[in-house]
């Protein structure tokens, strides 16, 4: 069976068009502040992308680029200022932070009503009980993709590879809330290949090129590749051996052009949600 390719790029364009249509109807532009500490090249690329997304959605976008030797107190002070700003609805502190800065403390300092990443423990707790205000961007983007392609996780065996706070854990929660039967695999899982091969919906979020081979994909499975790796030639690729997996899957996401654009789209959707909250909408 030839797999249907899930076109994240096209879905994200539509998502952002819908966000823009709602945003322009608000009394005030939604505002997103992005904080980048240091000069990590990958983070710089992500932050530039977020600025473009804000422009496309008609948002106010503000970038705070701080030097790598910024102190914890300086960073916390900036977050506190942004928390108090009436024109800023969402605050995103780009991770990872340079060594020496305490990530947990910074995330905890963000006003949960402006936590458009859904990283604050308050929002993670709301997500765990099925009452999220914001959707975690990457897993939320995956759920949008499944919905758009009429793939219902209810009653399906969902296997998530990776247990990060940003993707693996919240992905499992969202699939569980959608009535999937969820198994989360990680570096200490002895029979990962076998479990993966039992999945109706397989989500890989490990960050290891070539991790998911064709024999780990069940005939007719839905394969979602969250990873953004660089192969030996410097080319962007995911965890999944694409050709092998596509030969067996019913649906598959490409890298690039799959989950990545949807993650960015969800950030815009969350910023709109925050703006509506702050403007009483
Ligand atoms: N670094 C990599 N992905 C993300 C993300 O989704 N949010 C933030 N804040 N930092 C990241």
mmCIF file of N, CA, C and O in Angstrom, residues 65-140:
data_model
loop_
_atom_site.group_PDB
_atom_site.id
_atom_site.type_symbol
_atom_site.label_atom_id
_atom_site.label_comp_id
_atom_site.label_asym_id
_atom_site.label_seq_id
_atom_site.Cartn_x
_atom_site.Cartn_y
_atom_site.Cartn_z
ATOM 1 N N UNK A 65 16.990 39.338 22.351
ATOM 2 C CA UNK A 65 18.197 38.526 22.162
ATOM 3 C C UNK A 65 19.213 38.961 23.216
ATOM 4 O O UNK A 65 19.662 40.112 23.217
ATOM 5 N N UNK A 66 19.520 38.038 24.125
ATOM 6 C CA UNK A 66 20.415 38.364 25.236
ATOM 7 C C UNK A 66 21.739 37.619 25.070
ATOM 8 O O UNK A 66 21.767 36.514 24.518
ATOM 9 N N UNK A 67 22.835 38.187 25.582
ATOM 10 C CA UNK A 67 24.129 37.495 25.453
ATOM 11 C C UNK A 67 24.177 36.219 26.313
ATOM 12 O O UNK A 67 23.409 36.080 27.269
ATOM 13 N N UNK A 68 25.076 35.318 25.921
ATOM 14 C CA UNK A 68 25.175 34.016 26.607
ATOM 15 C C UNK A 68 25.556 34.167 28.082
ATOM 16 O O UNK A 68 25.279 33.266 28.893
ATOM 17 N N UNK A 69 26.187 35.281 28.448
ATOM 18 C CA UNK A 69 26.593 35.448 29.858
ATOM 19 C C UNK A 69 25.529 36.186 30.693
ATOM 20 O O UNK A 69 25.822 36.655 31.793
ATOM 21 N N UNK A 70 24.319 36.247 30.164
ATOM 22 C CA UNK A 70 23.202 36.826 30.938
ATOM 23 C C UNK A 70 23.049 36.060 32.253
ATOM 24 O O UNK A 70 23.144 34.833 32.272
ATOM 25 N N UNK A 71 22.795 36.786 33.339
ATOM 26 C CA UNK A 71 22.647 36.098 34.633
ATOM 27 C C UNK A 71 21.201 35.644 34.822
ATOM 28 O O UNK A 71 20.286 36.157 34.175
ATOM 29 N N UNK A 72 21.045 34.718 35.754
ATOM 30 C CA UNK A 72 19.699 34.220 36.090
ATOM 31 C C UNK A 72 18.804 35.387 36.525
ATOM 32 O O UNK A 72 17.645 35.485 36.109
ATOM 33 N N UNK A 73 19.373 36.274 37.341
ATOM 34 C CA UNK A 73 18.580 37.409 37.851
ATOM 35 C C UNK A 73 18.134 38.321 36.713
ATOM 36 O O UNK A 73 16.980 38.781 36.688
ATOM 37 N N UNK A 74 19.028 38.558 35.747
ATOM 38 C CA UNK A 74 18.656 39.416 34.602
ATOM 39 C C UNK A 74 17.525 38.777 33.787
ATOM 40 O O UNK A 74 16.576 39.451 33.377
ATOM 41 N N UNK A 75 17.655 37.471 33.571
ATOM 42 C CA UNK A 75 16.638 36.769 32.779
ATOM 43 C C UNK A 75 15.286 36.766 33.515
ATOM 44 O O UNK A 75 14.241 37.039 32.911
ATOM 45 N N UNK A 76 15.338 36.502 34.815
ATOM 46 C CA UNK A 76 14.091 36.495 35.600
ATOM 47 C C UNK A 76 13.451 37.877 35.612
ATOM 48 O O UNK A 76 12.228 38.006 35.548
ATOM 49 N N UNK A 77 14.301 38.893 35.645
ATOM 50 C CA UNK A 77 13.805 40.259 35.649
ATOM 51 C C UNK A 77 13.073 40.573 34.335
ATOM 52 O O UNK A 77 11.998 41.178 34.339
ATOM 53 N N UNK A 78 13.649 40.110 33.222
ATOM 54 C CA UNK A 78 13.001 40.333 31.918
ATOM 55 C C UNK A 78 11.644 39.618 31.875
ATOM 56 O O UNK A 78 10.641 40.189 31.441
ATOM 57 N N UNK A 79 11.618 38.372 32.335
ATOM 58 C CA UNK A 79 10.356 37.608 32.329
ATOM 59 C C UNK A 79 9.303 38.343 33.159
ATOM 60 O O UNK A 79 8.135 38.478 32.745
ATOM 61 N N UNK A 80 9.751 38.870 34.313
ATOM 62 C CA UNK A 80 8.820 39.593 35.199
ATOM 63 C C UNK A 80 8.249 40.832 34.486
ATOM 64 O O UNK A 80 7.044 41.084 34.536
ATOM 65 N N UNK A 81 9.120 41.531 33.790
ATOM 66 C CA UNK A 81 8.657 42.721 33.035
ATOM 67 C C UNK A 81 7.631 42.324 31.974
ATOM 68 O O UNK A 81 6.601 42.980 31.815
ATOM 69 N N UNK A 82 7.939 41.250 31.244
ATOM 70 C CA UNK A 82 7.036 40.798 30.174
ATOM 71 C C UNK A 82 5.705 40.321 30.756
ATOM 72 O O UNK A 82 4.647 40.533 30.158
ATOM 73 N N UNK A 83 5.760 39.680 31.942
ATOM 74 C CA UNK A 83 4.518 39.254 32.611
ATOM 75 C C UNK A 83 3.589 40.445 32.846
ATOM 76 O O UNK A 83 2.377 40.332 32.763
ATOM 77 N N UNK A 84 4.196 41.605 33.133
ATOM 78 C CA UNK A 84 3.408 42.786 33.493
ATOM 79 C C UNK A 84 2.948 43.617 32.298
ATOM 80 O O UNK A 84 2.173 44.561 32.475
ATOM 81 N N UNK A 85 3.397 43.265 31.097
ATOM 82 C CA UNK A 85 3.077 44.082 29.917
ATOM 83 C C UNK A 85 1.664 43.789 29.380
ATOM 84 O O UNK A 85 1.321 42.642 29.120
ATOM 85 N N UNK A 86 0.889 44.834 29.162
ATOM 86 C CA UNK A 86 -0.472 44.676 28.660
ATOM 87 C C UNK A 86 -0.542 44.335 27.181
ATOM 88 O O UNK A 86 -1.549 43.809 26.708
ATOM 89 N N UNK A 87 0.529 44.613 26.435
ATOM 90 C CA UNK A 87 0.499 44.349 24.981
ATOM 91 C C UNK A 87 1.124 43.002 24.620
ATOM 92 O O UNK A 87 1.158 42.632 23.446
ATOM 93 N N UNK A 88 1.633 42.301 25.611
ATOM 94 C CA UNK A 88 2.253 40.993 25.366
ATOM 95 C C UNK A 88 1.348 39.892 25.937
ATOM 96 O O UNK A 88 1.105 39.844 27.144
ATOM 97 N N UNK A 89 0.884 38.997 25.060
ATOM 98 C CA UNK A 89 -0.013 37.918 25.485
ATOM 99 C C UNK A 89 0.723 36.609 25.726
ATOM 100 O O UNK A 89 0.293 35.794 26.542
ATOM 101 N N UNK A 90 1.798 36.400 24.972
ATOM 102 C CA UNK A 90 2.541 35.150 25.084
ATOM 103 C C UNK A 90 4.021 35.406 25.282
ATOM 104 O O UNK A 90 4.573 36.355 24.704
ATOM 105 N N UNK A 91 4.644 34.572 26.132
ATOM 106 C CA UNK A 91 6.094 34.679 26.361
ATOM 107 C C UNK A 91 6.707 33.315 26.061
ATOM 108 O O UNK A 91 6.245 32.296 26.594
ATOM 109 N N UNK A 92 7.726 33.319 25.209
ATOM 110 C CA UNK A 92 8.409 32.068 24.905
ATOM 111 C C UNK A 92 9.901 32.264 25.165
ATOM 112 O O UNK A 92 10.512 33.153 24.574
ATOM 113 N N UNK A 93 10.439 31.492 26.076
ATOM 114 C CA UNK A 93 11.882 31.517 26.311
ATOM 115 C C UNK A 93 12.452 30.316 25.553
ATOM 116 O O UNK A 93 12.139 29.154 25.877
ATOM 117 N N UNK A 94 13.237 30.608 24.532
ATOM 118 C CA UNK A 94 13.753 29.535 23.668
ATOM 119 C C UNK A 94 14.697 28.632 24.469
ATOM 120 O O UNK A 94 15.607 29.098 25.146
ATOM 121 N N UNK A 95 14.472 27.337 24.364
ATOM 122 C CA UNK A 95 15.309 26.342 25.039
ATOM 123 C C UNK A 95 16.167 25.635 23.992
ATOM 124 O O UNK A 95 15.767 25.563 22.835
ATOM 125 N N UNK A 96 17.295 25.101 24.337
ATOM 126 C CA UNK A 96 17.887 25.091 25.679
ATOM 127 C C UNK A 96 18.529 26.425 26.028
ATOM 128 O O UNK A 96 18.974 27.142 25.133
ATOM 129 N N UNK A 97 18.591 26.712 27.328
ATOM 130 C CA UNK A 97 19.310 27.898 27.797
ATOM 131 C C UNK A 97 20.785 27.546 27.943
ATOM 132 O O UNK A 97 21.126 26.372 28.158
ATOM 133 N N UNK A 98 21.658 28.545 27.829
ATOM 134 C CA UNK A 98 23.092 28.254 28.026
ATOM 135 C C UNK A 98 23.352 27.672 29.424
ATOM 136 O O UNK A 98 22.569 27.911 30.352
ATOM 137 N N UNK A 99 24.425 26.908 29.514
ATOM 138 C CA UNK A 99 24.823 26.302 30.805
ATOM 139 C C UNK A 99 24.910 27.386 31.876
ATOM 140 O O UNK A 99 25.323 28.500 31.599
ATOM 141 N N UNK A 100 24.510 27.030 33.087
ATOM 142 C CA UNK A 100 24.607 27.986 34.192
ATOM 143 C C UNK A 100 23.275 28.660 34.479
ATOM 144 O O UNK A 100 23.081 29.199 35.570
ATOM 145 N N UNK A 101 22.351 28.612 33.526
ATOM 146 C CA UNK A 101 21.028 29.191 33.779
ATOM 147 C C UNK A 101 20.064 28.066 34.179
ATOM 148 O O UNK A 101 20.130 26.952 33.656
ATOM 149 N N UNK A 102 19.187 28.399 35.117
ATOM 150 C CA UNK A 102 18.269 27.399 35.659
ATOM 151 C C UNK A 102 16.936 27.457 34.899
ATOM 152 O O UNK A 102 16.113 28.332 35.127
ATOM 153 N N UNK A 103 16.803 26.485 33.981
ATOM 154 C CA UNK A 103 15.650 26.448 33.080
ATOM 155 C C UNK A 103 14.330 26.349 33.842
ATOM 156 O O UNK A 103 13.375 27.069 33.551
ATOM 157 N N UNK A 104 14.312 25.453 34.838
ATOM 158 C CA UNK A 104 13.069 25.212 35.592
ATOM 159 C C UNK A 104 12.578 26.478 36.257
ATOM 160 O O UNK A 104 11.393 26.795 36.237
ATOM 161 N N UNK A 105 13.525 27.192 36.863
ATOM 162 C CA UNK A 105 13.150 28.417 37.578
ATOM 163 C C UNK A 105 12.606 29.473 36.602
ATOM 164 O O UNK A 105 11.661 30.202 36.919
ATOM 165 N N UNK A 106 13.205 29.533 35.409
ATOM 166 C CA UNK A 106 12.759 30.506 34.409
ATOM 167 C C UNK A 106 11.343 30.154 33.932
ATOM 168 O O UNK A 106 10.464 31.021 33.851
ATOM 169 N N UNK A 107 11.117 28.877 33.643
ATOM 170 C CA UNK A 107 9.781 28.470 33.154
ATOM 171 C C UNK A 107 8.714 28.725 34.226
ATOM 172 O O UNK A 107 7.585 29.106 33.929
ATOM 173 N N UNK A 108 9.104 28.516 35.475
ATOM 174 C CA UNK A 108 8.181 28.732 36.598
ATOM 175 C C UNK A 108 7.839 30.212 36.772
ATOM 176 O O UNK A 108 6.783 30.557 37.305
ATOM 177 N N UNK A 109 8.737 31.078 36.314
ATOM 178 C CA UNK A 109 8.536 32.526 36.490
ATOM 179 C C UNK A 109 7.549 33.098 35.461
ATOM 180 O O UNK A 109 7.006 34.181 35.658
ATOM 181 N N UNK A 110 7.323 32.364 34.359
ATOM 182 C CA UNK A 110 6.406 32.866 33.321
ATOM 183 C C UNK A 110 4.967 32.786 33.827
ATOM 184 O O UNK A 110 4.548 31.753 34.359
ATOM 185 N N UNK A 111 4.231 33.867 33.667
ATOM 186 C CA UNK A 111 2.810 33.871 34.034
ATOM 187 C C UNK A 111 2.105 32.735 33.275
ATOM 188 O O UNK A 111 2.153 32.711 32.032
ATOM 189 N N UNK A 112 1.458 31.788 33.967
ATOM 190 C CA UNK A 112 0.811 30.669 33.265
ATOM 191 C C UNK A 112 -0.179 31.116 32.195
ATOM 192 O O UNK A 112 -0.367 30.422 31.194
ATOM 193 N N UNK A 113 -0.748 32.311 32.350
ATOM 194 C CA UNK A 113 -1.696 32.817 31.339
ATOM 195 C C UNK A 113 -0.983 33.317 30.083
ATOM 196 O O UNK A 113 -1.621 33.629 29.083
ATOM 197 N N UNK A 114 0.376 33.407 30.162
ATOM 198 C CA UNK A 114 1.159 33.813 28.984
ATOM 199 C C UNK A 114 2.078 32.683 28.509
ATOM 200 O O UNK A 114 2.908 32.875 27.625
ATOM 201 N N UNK A 115 1.903 31.505 29.091
ATOM 202 C CA UNK A 115 2.792 30.366 28.827
ATOM 203 C C UNK A 115 2.341 29.624 27.565
ATOM 204 O O UNK A 115 1.792 28.520 27.640
ATOM 205 N N UNK A 116 2.596 30.242 26.413
ATOM 206 C CA UNK A 116 2.102 29.690 25.144
ATOM 207 C C UNK A 116 2.841 28.417 24.708
ATOM 208 O O UNK A 116 2.411 27.731 23.787
ATOM 209 N N UNK A 117 3.931 28.085 25.374
ATOM 210 C CA UNK A 117 4.630 26.817 25.148
ATOM 211 C C UNK A 117 3.945 25.661 25.888
ATOM 212 O O UNK A 117 4.196 24.502 25.609
ATOM 213 N N UNK A 118 3.151 26.014 26.906
ATOM 214 C CA UNK A 118 2.545 25.015 27.816
ATOM 215 C C UNK A 118 3.622 24.227 28.572
ATOM 216 O O UNK A 118 3.557 23.015 28.683
ATOM 217 N N UNK A 119 4.618 24.937 29.068
ATOM 218 C CA UNK A 119 5.713 24.308 29.822
ATOM 219 C C UNK A 119 5.597 24.550 31.331
ATOM 220 O O UNK A 119 6.285 23.902 32.112
ATOM 221 N N UNK A 120 4.801 25.534 31.749
ATOM 222 C CA UNK A 120 4.699 25.834 33.179
ATOM 223 C C UNK A 120 3.992 24.669 33.891
ATOM 224 O O UNK A 120 3.001 24.135 33.361
ATOM 225 N N UNK A 121 4.485 24.275 35.079
ATOM 226 C CA UNK A 121 3.869 23.138 35.785
ATOM 227 C C UNK A 121 2.355 23.276 35.969
ATOM 228 O O UNK A 121 1.632 22.277 35.928
ATOM 229 N N UNK A 122 1.862 24.493 36.126
ATOM 230 C CA UNK A 122 0.416 24.694 36.255
ATOM 231 C C UNK A 122 -0.301 24.216 34.988
ATOM 232 O O UNK A 122 -1.309 23.502 35.059
ATOM 233 N N UNK A 123 0.263 24.603 33.836
ATOM 234 C CA UNK A 123 -0.362 24.211 32.563
ATOM 235 C C UNK A 123 -0.158 22.731 32.264
ATOM 236 O O UNK A 123 -1.026 22.086 31.669
ATOM 237 N N UNK A 124 0.995 22.196 32.685
ATOM 238 C CA UNK A 124 1.242 20.754 32.495
ATOM 239 C C UNK A 124 0.234 19.969 33.336
ATOM 240 O O UNK A 124 -0.320 18.953 32.894
ATOM 241 N N UNK A 125 -0.049 20.475 34.545
ATOM 242 C CA UNK A 125 -1.042 19.840 35.425
ATOM 243 C C UNK A 125 -2.430 19.883 34.810
ATOM 244 O O UNK A 125 -3.154 18.883 34.814
ATOM 245 N N UNK A 126 -2.792 21.024 34.248
ATOM 246 C CA UNK A 126 -4.106 21.140 33.601
ATOM 247 C C UNK A 126 -4.210 20.176 32.423
ATOM 248 O O UNK A 126 -5.260 19.563 32.203
ATOM 249 N N UNK A 127 -3.105 20.048 31.713
ATOM 250 C CA UNK A 127 -3.073 19.110 30.585
ATOM 251 C C UNK A 127 -3.288 17.676 31.089
ATOM 252 O O UNK A 127 -4.053 16.906 30.520
ATOM 253 N N UNK A 128 -2.620 17.352 32.203
ATOM 254 C CA UNK A 128 -2.706 15.984 32.742
ATOM 255 C C UNK A 128 -4.132 15.622 33.150
ATOM 256 O O UNK A 128 -4.538 14.465 33.013
ATOM 257 N N UNK A 129 -4.905 16.620 33.626
ATOM 258 C CA UNK A 129 -6.282 16.302 34.019
ATOM 259 C C UNK A 129 -7.276 16.546 32.881
ATOM 260 O O UNK A 129 -8.485 16.508 33.077
ATOM 261 N N UNK A 130 -6.737 16.811 31.707
ATOM 262 C CA UNK A 130 -7.613 16.938 30.529
ATOM 263 C C UNK A 130 -8.317 18.279 30.428
ATOM 264 O O UNK A 130 -9.342 18.395 29.765
ATOM 265 N N UNK A 131 -7.766 19.317 31.122
ATOM 266 C CA UNK A 131 -8.376 20.651 31.042
ATOM 267 C C UNK A 131 -7.347 21.696 30.627
ATOM 268 O O UNK A 131 -7.095 22.661 31.348
ATOM 269 N N UNK A 132 -6.700 21.475 29.484
ATOM 270 C CA UNK A 132 -5.639 22.413 29.095
ATOM 271 C C UNK A 132 -6.187 23.761 28.633
ATOM 272 O O UNK A 132 -7.265 23.819 28.041
ATOM 273 N N UNK A 133 -5.452 24.834 28.945
ATOM 274 C CA UNK A 133 -5.750 26.150 28.388
ATOM 275 C C UNK A 133 -5.014 26.246 27.052
ATOM 276 O O UNK A 133 -5.577 26.653 26.045
ATOM 277 N N UNK A 134 -3.739 25.854 27.091
ATOM 278 C CA UNK A 134 -2.912 25.842 25.880
ATOM 279 C C UNK A 134 -2.580 24.397 25.524
ATOM 280 O O UNK A 134 -2.458 23.548 26.392
ATOM 281 N N UNK A 135 -2.393 24.155 24.229
ATOM 282 C CA UNK A 135 -1.948 22.841 23.769
ATOM 283 C C UNK A 135 -0.428 22.880 23.679
ATOM 284 O O UNK A 135 0.104 23.828 23.091
ATOM 285 N N UNK A 136 0.279 21.889 24.205
ATOM 286 C CA UNK A 136 1.723 21.858 23.959
ATOM 287 C C UNK A 136 1.939 21.821 22.445
ATOM 288 O O UNK A 136 1.257 21.051 21.748
ATOM 289 N N UNK A 137 2.835 22.666 21.925
ATOM 290 C CA UNK A 137 2.822 22.953 20.478
ATOM 291 C C UNK A 137 3.057 21.733 19.584
ATOM 292 O O UNK A 137 2.308 21.512 18.635
ATOM 293 N N UNK A 138 4.097 20.960 19.870
ATOM 294 C CA UNK A 138 4.387 19.834 18.967
ATOM 295 C C UNK A 138 3.323 18.738 19.079
ATOM 296 O O UNK A 138 2.721 18.357 18.061
ATOM 297 N N UNK A 139 3.037 18.229 20.288
ATOM 298 C CA UNK A 139 1.991 17.209 20.373
ATOM 299 C C UNK A 139 0.629 17.728 19.923
ATOM 300 O O UNK A 139 -0.134 17.011 19.271
ATOM 301 N N UNK A 140 0.344 18.986 20.226
ATOM 302 C CA UNK A 140 -0.918 19.585 19.781
ATOM 303 C C UNK A 140 -0.987 19.631 18.258
ATOM 304 O O UNK A 140 -2.037 19.375 17.667
#
